[in-house]
Amino acid sequence: MTLLTFLAQLAVVLAFIFLGAKVGGLGIGLAGGAGVIILGLLGCKVDPATGIPWEVVGIIMSVICAVAVMEKAGGLDVLVAASEKILRANPQRITYVGPIVTFIMTVLCGTGNVAFAVLPVIAEVAKEQGIRPSKPLAASSVASQMALVASPISAATVIMAGAVEPMGISYPKLVAVTLCTTFVGCMAAAFVSSRQGCDLQDDPVYQQRKAAGKVHLREAGTYHIDRRAKLSLGIFLSALGVLMVYAVAISKIDNPPLPRGAAIMCAMLGAALLICLTCKVPMSEVNDQPTFKAGMSAATCIIGVAWLGNCFVASNMGLIKSYGADALSGAPWLLAVVFFLGSTLLYSQAATLATFLPAATALGVGATVLVASYSAAAALFVLPTYPTTVASIELDDTGSTRIGSFIFNHPFLLPGLTAIVVSVLLGYGVLTLL
């Protein structure tokens, strides 16, 4: 493999990632699959059996199925109703309470899409208190993205666990460390966000919209919560608890009867079936749930873009080792930069890890660097086009959550950067002490 061929293949990878990012949505996955064709013509070995992270895709699909079935049964409404009570009980602290709520919901459900349900509540509570809505909305959106790397049932966590367990960091330890570091990072982000922008009453955009009658206050939400809704949430949380106990139990077993990834898939599919049977959920309507649509779209994106990245890495491992090992050994923090830039374009923590983690482990990057850099894969806030970012902008009728004329000057950037920097640095410190 000549250096010229390597550079040509790298250019193809970057070109199709940028193309997918520009198209957005499913386009990321479609562009990735199309790029594999060009890589094959340029000499890369194309093997879907090893190039596509099927376990990751299976975990995402299984978790999303369980969450979507629970959502249809009303279980998600139970979570949202409880969240609204917490938010309205602490209105003056909404910039800190909002991120805590979205963080916990994402950790429990393994998908940041659940934040959509509480973002409207956060915006309304902020307006009621005369607080600039961009402050809690930005912090809460970032928290939902950061929390995914701390969720015990997220595909990203399973990928990272598979890489660091052979190096001595168990799954429970990985989850404990990431929970601690990302939560602290989110609170630091909330602090920064609370000091962004002028007071709502002093915002000229808000004043203009208010004078035009475009700002409205809504009543507290009403949720249809019955016994089946509570039962569906109970089943889902019980499955999550069983998974955590099982993960701890097999953490020191070399060949467990059911590997962790398989356990997550089986438990989530089993929980979904049990919810369907006990709560009489019409299966024909599950695939219409917003969570289901967003989750399956994410799975498709991972198939394409991870295949693109793995195809390139597997075919050029020799050159990657020769050029990359020295750079990472001299500046291991560069891995966090790679994760950061990758997630900015790929819009997925799991896709970022599936694409770049194999190369990092092949280069001999240690467990401490891998885990500390992990939270940098949550940089989905950089471009103001991620779904929760767009939703926050659309929900805020005061106009305070807006994109500046330079695209990157939006209220999500500084809190997000703060969350990642604090999480990465704290991760290094915690892991060094441990």
Short mmCIF file of C-alpha atoms in Angstrom, two decimals:
data_model
loop_
_atom_site.label_atom_id
_atom_site.label_comp_id
_atom_site.label_asym_id
_atom_site.label_seq_id
_atom_site.Cartn_x
_atom_site.Cartn_y
_atom_site.Cartn_z
CA MET A 1 0.00 0.00 0.00
CA THR A 2 1.62 3.24 -1.15
CA LEU A 3 1.25 6.53 0.68
CA LEU A 4 -0.53 7.99 -2.37
CA THR A 5 -3.17 5.26 -2.30
CA PHE A 6 -3.58 5.74 1.45
CA LEU A 7 -4.16 9.47 1.02
CA ALA A 8 -6.63 8.87 -1.80
CA GLN A 9 -8.63 6.46 0.35
CA LEU A 10 -8.54 8.87 3.29
CA ALA A 11 -9.83 11.63 1.03
CA VAL A 12 -12.74 9.38 0.03
CA VAL A 13 -13.60 8.69 3.68
CA LEU A 14 -13.56 12.38 4.59
CA ALA A 15 -15.45 13.41 1.45
CA PHE A 16 -18.31 11.00 2.08
CA ILE A 17 -18.49 11.86 5.78
CA PHE A 18 -18.78 15.54 4.86
CA LEU A 19 -21.36 14.70 2.20
CA GLY A 20 -23.41 12.71 4.71
CA ALA A 21 -23.17 15.50 7.27
CA LYS A 22 -24.40 18.00 4.69
CA VAL A 23 -27.36 15.82 3.68
CA GLY A 24 -28.16 15.06 7.32
CA GLY A 25 -30.41 12.42 8.85
CA LEU A 26 -30.23 9.08 7.08
CA GLY A 27 -27.90 10.70 4.59
CA ILE A 28 -24.94 10.01 6.87
CA GLY A 29 -25.51 6.28 6.64
CA LEU A 30 -26.31 6.34 2.94
CA ALA A 31 -23.18 8.33 2.15
CA GLY A 32 -21.10 5.91 4.21
CA GLY A 33 -22.37 2.93 2.26
CA ALA A 34 -21.72 4.71 -1.04
CA GLY A 35 -18.18 5.54 0.07
CA VAL A 36 -17.47 1.85 0.68
CA ILE A 37 -18.00 1.26 -3.04
CA ILE A 38 -15.24 3.74 -3.92
CA LEU A 39 -12.91 2.29 -1.27
CA GLY A 40 -13.43 -1.16 -2.77
CA LEU A 41 -12.48 0.15 -6.20
CA LEU A 42 -9.36 1.71 -4.67
CA GLY A 43 -8.17 -1.60 -3.25
CA CYS A 44 -9.73 -1.80 0.23
CA LYS A 45 -11.10 -5.14 1.36
CA VAL A 46 -14.88 -4.91 1.71
CA ASP A 47 -16.37 -7.38 4.18
CA PRO A 48 -19.72 -6.53 5.80
CA ALA A 49 -19.33 -9.41 8.25
CA THR A 50 -16.41 -7.69 9.98
CA GLY A 51 -16.75 -4.10 8.77
CA ILE A 52 -20.24 -3.43 10.14
CA PRO A 53 -20.53 -3.45 13.96
CA TRP A 54 -23.57 -5.71 14.03
CA GLU A 55 -23.60 -6.01 17.82
CA VAL A 56 -23.77 -2.23 18.16
CA VAL A 57 -26.61 -2.04 15.65
CA GLY A 58 -28.41 -4.85 17.46
CA ILE A 59 -28.11 -3.12 20.83
CA ILE A 60 -29.43 0.17 19.46
CA MET A 61 -32.37 -1.51 17.76
CA SER A 62 -33.22 -3.61 20.84
CA VAL A 63 -33.08 -0.68 23.26
CA ILE A 64 -35.09 1.54 20.93
CA CYS A 65 -37.73 -1.17 20.52
CA ALA A 66 -38.13 -1.41 24.30
CA VAL A 67 -38.28 2.38 24.75
CA ALA A 68 -40.76 2.78 21.86
CA VAL A 69 -43.05 0.08 23.25
CA MET A 70 -42.85 1.70 26.68
CA GLU A 71 -43.58 5.08 25.08
CA LYS A 72 -46.70 3.71 23.38
CA ALA A 73 -47.84 2.16 26.66
CA GLY A 74 -47.51 5.54 28.38
CA GLY A 75 -44.42 4.76 30.44
CA LEU A 76 -42.52 7.70 29.01
CA ASP A 77 -45.37 9.98 30.08
CA VAL A 78 -44.83 8.79 33.65
CA LEU A 79 -41.19 9.86 33.45
CA VAL A 80 -42.09 13.19 31.87
CA ALA A 81 -44.83 13.91 34.42
CA ALA A 82 -42.40 13.23 37.27
CA SER A 83 -39.81 15.41 35.56
CA GLU A 84 -42.28 18.28 35.19
CA LYS A 85 -43.08 18.15 38.91
CA ILE A 86 -39.37 18.37 39.71
CA LEU A 87 -38.84 21.23 37.26
CA ARG A 88 -41.82 23.24 38.48
CA ALA A 89 -40.86 22.64 42.11
CA ASN A 90 -37.47 24.31 41.49
CA PRO A 91 -38.24 27.01 38.91
CA GLN A 92 -35.50 29.44 39.93
CA ARG A 93 -32.90 26.68 39.52
CA ILE A 94 -34.17 25.55 36.13
CA THR A 95 -30.76 26.03 34.48
CA TYR A 96 -29.34 23.36 36.80
CA VAL A 97 -32.40 21.17 37.38
CA GLY A 98 -33.19 20.92 33.64
CA PRO A 99 -29.84 19.29 32.74
CA ILE A 100 -30.12 16.94 35.73
CA VAL A 101 -33.52 15.74 34.49
CA THR A 102 -32.41 15.18 30.88
CA PHE A 103 -29.19 13.54 32.11
CA ILE A 104 -31.04 11.02 34.28
CA MET A 105 -33.67 10.25 31.63
CA THR A 106 -30.99 9.60 29.00
CA VAL A 107 -28.91 7.40 31.32
CA LEU A 108 -31.98 5.30 32.14
CA CYS A 109 -33.31 4.97 28.60
CA GLY A 110 -30.05 4.74 26.67
CA THR A 111 -31.13 7.33 24.09
CA GLY A 112 -30.97 11.11 24.09
CA ASN A 113 -34.24 11.28 22.16
CA VAL A 114 -36.19 11.17 25.44
CA ALA A 115 -35.06 14.76 26.04
CA PHE A 116 -37.57 15.91 23.40
CA ALA A 117 -40.36 15.20 25.88
CA VAL A 118 -39.09 17.57 28.59
CA LEU A 119 -37.52 20.38 26.55
CA PRO A 120 -40.92 22.11 26.12
CA VAL A 121 -41.44 22.00 29.89
CA ILE A 122 -38.00 23.50 30.50
CA ALA A 123 -38.71 26.32 28.05
CA GLU A 124 -42.08 27.10 29.65
CA VAL A 125 -40.79 27.08 33.24
CA ALA A 126 -37.96 29.42 32.24
CA LYS A 127 -40.40 31.89 30.65
CA GLU A 128 -42.68 31.77 33.68
CA GLN A 129 -39.76 32.80 35.87
CA GLY A 130 -38.46 35.47 33.49
CA ILE A 131 -35.31 33.43 32.90
CA ARG A 132 -33.71 33.49 29.48
CA PRO A 133 -34.83 30.08 28.05
CA SER A 134 -31.62 29.64 26.08
CA LYS A 135 -29.76 29.09 29.36
CA PRO A 136 -31.56 25.94 30.58
CA LEU A 137 -32.31 24.70 27.06
CA ALA A 138 -28.66 24.79 25.99
CA ALA A 139 -27.46 23.12 29.19
CA SER A 140 -30.20 20.47 29.05
CA SER A 141 -29.57 19.62 25.40
CA VAL A 142 -25.84 19.21 26.06
CA ALA A 143 -26.58 17.07 29.14
CA SER A 144 -28.71 14.67 27.09
CA GLN A 145 -25.80 14.19 24.68
CA MET A 146 -23.19 13.76 27.42
CA ALA A 147 -25.36 11.31 29.37
CA LEU A 148 -25.36 8.78 26.56
CA VAL A 149 -21.71 7.94 27.17
CA ALA A 150 -22.62 7.20 30.81
CA SER A 151 -25.68 5.05 30.09
CA PRO A 152 -25.10 1.39 30.97
CA ILE A 153 -27.30 0.24 28.07
CA SER A 154 -26.01 2.54 25.32
CA ALA A 155 -24.20 1.00 22.38
CA ALA A 156 -21.32 3.44 22.87
CA THR A 157 -20.71 2.17 26.41
CA VAL A 158 -20.74 -1.44 25.25
CA ILE A 159 -18.20 -0.63 22.53
CA MET A 160 -15.88 1.11 24.99
CA ALA A 161 -16.28 -1.68 27.55
CA GLY A 162 -15.24 -4.24 24.96
CA ALA A 163 -12.04 -2.28 24.33
CA VAL A 164 -11.00 -1.54 27.93
CA GLU A 165 -12.05 -4.68 29.80
CA PRO A 166 -9.06 -6.68 28.49
CA MET A 167 -6.91 -3.81 29.78
CA GLY A 168 -8.20 -4.10 33.34
CA ILE A 169 -11.11 -1.65 33.50
CA SER A 170 -14.31 -3.56 34.22
CA TYR A 171 -17.72 -2.61 32.92
CA PRO A 172 -19.01 -1.45 36.35
CA LYS A 173 -15.90 0.67 36.82
CA LEU A 174 -16.29 2.19 33.36
CA VAL A 175 -19.92 3.11 34.04
CA ALA A 176 -19.11 4.49 37.50
CA VAL A 177 -16.29 6.69 36.19
CA THR A 178 -18.22 8.04 33.21
CA LEU A 179 -21.31 8.71 35.33
CA CYS A 180 -19.23 10.78 37.71
CA THR A 181 -17.18 12.69 35.15
CA THR A 182 -19.99 13.47 32.71
CA PHE A 183 -22.38 14.59 35.45
CA VAL A 184 -19.79 17.00 36.86
CA GLY A 185 -19.10 18.19 33.32
CA CYS A 186 -22.81 18.84 32.77
CA MET A 187 -23.04 20.87 35.96
CA ALA A 188 -20.05 22.93 34.84
CA ALA A 189 -21.83 23.43 31.51
CA ALA A 190 -24.95 24.61 33.37
CA PHE A 191 -22.83 27.14 35.27
CA VAL A 192 -21.40 28.52 32.03
CA SER A 193 -24.81 28.53 30.38
CA SER A 194 -26.35 30.44 33.30
CA ARG A 195 -23.99 33.31 32.54
CA GLN A 196 -24.54 33.45 28.79
CA GLY A 197 -26.52 36.27 27.22
CA CYS A 198 -28.33 39.21 28.73
CA ASP A 199 -31.40 38.97 30.94
CA LEU A 200 -34.55 38.01 29.05
CA GLN A 201 -36.20 41.40 29.64
CA ASP A 202 -33.19 43.16 28.10
CA ASP A 203 -33.11 41.04 24.93
CA PRO A 204 -34.26 43.18 21.96
CA VAL A 205 -35.34 40.10 19.99
CA TYR A 206 -37.56 39.02 22.87
CA GLN A 207 -39.02 42.52 23.18
CA GLN A 208 -39.84 42.58 19.48
CA ARG A 209 -41.48 39.15 19.55
CA LYS A 210 -43.42 39.99 22.71
CA ALA A 211 -44.71 43.21 21.18
CA ALA A 212 -45.78 41.28 18.08
CA GLY A 213 -47.72 38.79 20.23
CA LYS A 214 -45.46 35.85 19.34
CA VAL A 215 -44.58 34.88 22.91
CA HIS A 216 -47.09 32.67 24.70
CA LEU A 217 -47.28 31.02 28.09
CA ARG A 218 -48.83 27.57 28.16
CA GLU A 219 -50.52 25.72 30.98
CA ALA A 220 -48.86 22.79 32.68
CA GLY A 221 -49.00 19.62 30.61
CA THR A 222 -51.58 16.93 31.13
CA TYR A 223 -50.54 13.31 30.77
CA HIS A 224 -52.62 10.18 30.39
CA ILE A 225 -51.19 8.00 33.13
CA ASP A 226 -52.90 4.77 34.09
CA ARG A 227 -51.92 1.46 35.64
CA ARG A 228 -50.56 0.16 32.35
CA ALA A 229 -48.33 3.18 31.90
CA LYS A 230 -46.79 2.70 35.33
CA LEU A 231 -46.46 -1.04 34.75
CA SER A 232 -44.62 -0.50 31.45
CA LEU A 233 -42.11 1.82 33.13
CA GLY A 234 -41.70 -0.66 35.99
CA ILE A 235 -40.94 -3.49 33.57
CA PHE A 236 -38.41 -1.41 31.67
CA LEU A 237 -36.60 -0.23 34.82
CA SER A 238 -36.63 -3.78 36.22
CA ALA A 239 -34.95 -5.03 33.04
CA LEU A 240 -32.35 -2.28 33.40
CA GLY A 241 -31.73 -3.30 37.02
CA VAL A 242 -31.33 -6.95 36.06
CA LEU A 243 -28.83 -5.97 33.38
CA MET A 244 -26.75 -3.97 35.84
CA VAL A 245 -26.67 -6.88 38.33
CA TYR A 246 -25.75 -9.31 35.56
CA ALA A 247 -23.03 -6.99 34.25
CA VAL A 248 -21.43 -6.84 37.69
CA ALA A 249 -21.76 -10.62 38.09
CA ILE A 250 -19.95 -11.44 34.84
CA SER A 251 -17.34 -8.66 35.07
CA LYS A 252 -14.68 -11.15 36.21
CA ILE A 253 -15.83 -14.16 34.19
CA ASP A 254 -13.81 -14.89 31.06
CA ASN A 255 -16.51 -16.73 29.14
CA PRO A 256 -19.93 -15.80 30.54
CA PRO A 257 -22.90 -17.87 29.38
CA LEU A 258 -24.41 -14.74 27.83
CA PRO A 259 -22.05 -11.94 26.72
CA ARG A 260 -22.95 -8.41 27.80
CA GLY A 261 -24.07 -7.21 24.38
CA ALA A 262 -26.27 -10.26 23.91
CA ALA A 263 -27.66 -9.82 27.43
CA ILE A 264 -28.70 -6.24 26.69
CA MET A 265 -30.40 -7.26 23.45
CA CYS A 266 -32.23 -10.20 25.05
CA ALA A 267 -33.30 -8.22 28.12
CA MET A 268 -34.58 -5.27 26.09
CA LEU A 269 -36.45 -7.43 23.58
CA GLY A 270 -37.86 -9.51 26.43
CA ALA A 271 -38.95 -6.39 28.29
CA ALA A 272 -40.60 -5.06 25.13
CA LEU A 273 -42.50 -8.33 24.70
CA LEU A 274 -43.60 -8.37 28.33
CA ILE A 275 -44.84 -4.77 28.09
CA CYS A 276 -46.77 -5.66 24.93
CA LEU A 277 -48.45 -8.65 26.57
CA THR A 278 -49.25 -7.10 29.94
CA CYS A 279 -50.14 -3.59 28.76
CA LYS A 280 -51.88 -4.65 25.55
CA VAL A 281 -49.79 -2.40 23.31
CA PRO A 282 -50.89 -2.45 19.63
CA MET A 283 -47.70 -3.52 17.86
CA SER A 284 -48.79 -1.97 14.57
CA GLU A 285 -48.47 1.48 16.17
CA VAL A 286 -45.06 1.06 17.82
CA ASN A 287 -43.13 1.93 14.67
CA ASP A 288 -44.98 5.26 14.53
CA GLN A 289 -43.46 6.42 17.82
CA PRO A 290 -40.94 9.30 17.50
CA THR A 291 -38.37 7.35 19.53
CA PHE A 292 -38.60 4.36 17.20
CA LYS A 293 -38.15 6.45 14.06
CA ALA A 294 -35.17 8.37 15.43
CA GLY A 295 -33.51 5.23 16.82
CA MET A 296 -33.81 3.19 13.65
CA SER A 297 -32.46 6.13 11.69
CA ALA A 298 -29.43 6.15 14.01
CA ALA A 299 -28.90 2.41 13.48
CA THR A 300 -28.93 2.87 9.71
CA CYS A 301 -26.41 5.70 9.96
CA ILE A 302 -24.06 3.53 12.01
CA ILE A 303 -24.24 0.71 9.47
CA GLY A 304 -23.03 3.01 6.71
CA VAL A 305 -20.52 5.27 8.39
CA ALA A 306 -18.94 2.63 10.64
CA TRP A 307 -18.52 0.33 7.64
CA LEU A 308 -16.81 3.16 5.78
CA GLY A 309 -14.40 3.84 8.64
CA ASN A 310 -13.68 0.20 9.47
CA CYS A 311 -13.09 -0.66 5.82
CA PHE A 312 -10.46 2.08 5.57
CA VAL A 313 -8.79 1.30 8.91
CA ALA A 314 -8.61 -2.46 8.40
CA SER A 315 -7.03 -2.05 4.98
CA ASN A 316 -4.45 0.50 6.12
CA MET A 317 -3.58 -0.65 9.63
CA GLY A 318 0.13 -0.90 8.83
CA LEU A 319 0.45 2.71 7.70
CA ILE A 320 -1.84 3.95 10.48
CA LYS A 321 0.38 2.30 13.08
CA SER A 322 3.56 3.65 11.58
CA TYR A 323 2.30 7.24 11.40
CA GLY A 324 -0.08 7.36 14.32
CA ALA A 325 1.61 5.48 17.15
CA ASP A 326 4.32 8.08 17.74
CA ALA A 327 1.83 10.96 17.65
CA LEU A 328 -0.51 9.39 20.20
CA SER A 329 2.27 8.20 22.46
CA GLY A 330 3.70 11.71 22.57
CA ALA A 331 0.34 13.46 22.90
CA PRO A 332 -2.36 11.01 24.05
CA TRP A 333 -4.84 13.86 24.45
CA LEU A 334 -5.07 13.89 20.64
CA LEU A 335 -7.44 10.93 20.90
CA ALA A 336 -9.98 13.18 22.62
CA VAL A 337 -9.60 15.61 19.73
CA VAL A 338 -10.21 12.79 17.23
CA PHE A 339 -13.36 11.70 19.11
CA PHE A 340 -14.51 15.31 19.32
CA LEU A 341 -14.10 16.03 15.62
CA GLY A 342 -15.51 12.64 14.64
CA SER A 343 -18.70 13.03 16.65
CA THR A 344 -19.15 16.55 15.34
CA LEU A 345 -19.50 15.12 11.84
CA LEU A 346 -21.02 11.71 12.54
CA TYR A 347 -23.71 12.91 14.99
CA SER A 348 -23.45 9.68 16.96
CA GLN A 349 -21.38 8.62 19.95
CA ALA A 350 -21.61 4.96 18.95
CA ALA A 351 -20.70 5.62 15.31
CA THR A 352 -17.71 7.68 16.41
CA LEU A 353 -16.38 4.90 18.60
CA ALA A 354 -17.12 2.20 16.04
CA THR A 355 -15.19 4.22 13.47
CA PHE A 356 -12.12 5.37 15.44
CA LEU A 357 -11.74 3.09 18.46
CA PRO A 358 -10.36 0.07 16.54
CA ALA A 359 -7.50 2.20 15.22
CA ALA A 360 -6.81 3.64 18.69
CA THR A 361 -6.60 0.21 20.32
CA ALA A 362 -4.45 -1.11 17.46
CA LEU A 363 -2.04 1.77 18.08
CA GLY A 364 -1.65 0.63 21.68
CA VAL A 365 -3.53 3.47 23.38
CA GLY A 366 -3.92 2.66 27.09
CA ALA A 367 -7.16 2.18 28.98
CA THR A 368 -6.78 5.41 30.94
CA VAL A 369 -6.53 7.49 27.78
CA LEU A 370 -9.41 5.62 26.14
CA VAL A 371 -11.83 6.08 29.04
CA ALA A 372 -10.78 9.67 29.77
CA SER A 373 -11.24 10.60 26.10
CA TYR A 374 -14.57 8.78 25.88
CA SER A 375 -16.75 11.75 26.81
CA ALA A 376 -15.27 13.78 23.93
CA ALA A 377 -17.34 11.57 21.61
CA ALA A 378 -20.41 13.55 22.72
CA ALA A 379 -19.62 16.69 20.71
CA LEU A 380 -22.93 16.60 18.83
CA PHE A 381 -23.64 20.21 19.79
CA VAL A 382 -20.94 21.89 17.69
CA LEU A 383 -23.03 22.23 14.53
CA PRO A 384 -26.48 23.67 15.36
CA THR A 385 -28.30 21.00 13.35
CA TYR A 386 -28.56 18.11 15.83
CA PRO A 387 -32.24 17.23 16.55
CA THR A 388 -32.28 18.30 20.22
CA THR A 389 -30.51 21.53 19.27
CA VAL A 390 -33.02 22.27 16.52
CA ALA A 391 -35.91 21.39 18.86
CA SER A 392 -34.61 23.78 21.52
CA ILE A 393 -34.42 26.60 19.00
CA GLU A 394 -37.92 25.90 17.68
CA LEU A 395 -39.47 25.57 21.15
CA ASP A 396 -38.19 28.92 22.40
CA ASP A 397 -40.69 31.46 21.09
CA THR A 398 -38.85 34.25 22.95
CA GLY A 399 -36.11 34.07 20.32
CA SER A 400 -33.35 33.85 22.94
CA THR A 401 -32.17 30.43 21.69
CA ARG A 402 -30.90 31.39 18.28
CA ILE A 403 -28.03 30.81 15.89
CA GLY A 404 -25.69 33.74 15.30
CA SER A 405 -24.59 35.05 11.94
CA PHE A 406 -21.36 33.03 12.10
CA ILE A 407 -23.17 29.67 12.55
CA PHE A 408 -20.93 28.57 15.42
CA ASN A 409 -21.88 31.43 17.76
CA HIS A 410 -24.88 29.71 19.29
CA PRO A 411 -25.70 29.13 23.00
CA PHE A 412 -24.87 25.40 22.91
CA LEU A 413 -21.19 25.71 22.01
CA LEU A 414 -19.56 27.08 25.18
CA PRO A 415 -21.55 24.88 27.60
CA GLY A 416 -20.80 21.85 25.45
CA LEU A 417 -17.09 22.58 25.23
CA THR A 418 -17.01 23.13 28.98
CA ALA A 419 -18.76 19.80 29.65
CA ILE A 420 -16.30 17.87 27.50
CA VAL A 421 -13.14 19.57 28.76
CA VAL A 422 -14.16 19.12 32.40
CA SER A 423 -15.21 15.50 31.82
CA VAL A 424 -11.99 14.57 30.02
CA LEU A 425 -9.71 16.25 32.58
CA LEU A 426 -11.66 14.79 35.49
CA GLY A 427 -11.52 11.38 33.85
CA TYR A 428 -7.73 11.54 33.69
CA GLY A 429 -7.59 12.57 37.33
CA VAL A 430 -9.99 9.92 38.61
CA LEU A 431 -8.42 7.10 36.61
CA THR A 432 -4.92 8.12 37.69
CA LEU A 433 -5.98 7.93 41.34
CA LEU A 434 -7.69 4.58 40.82
#
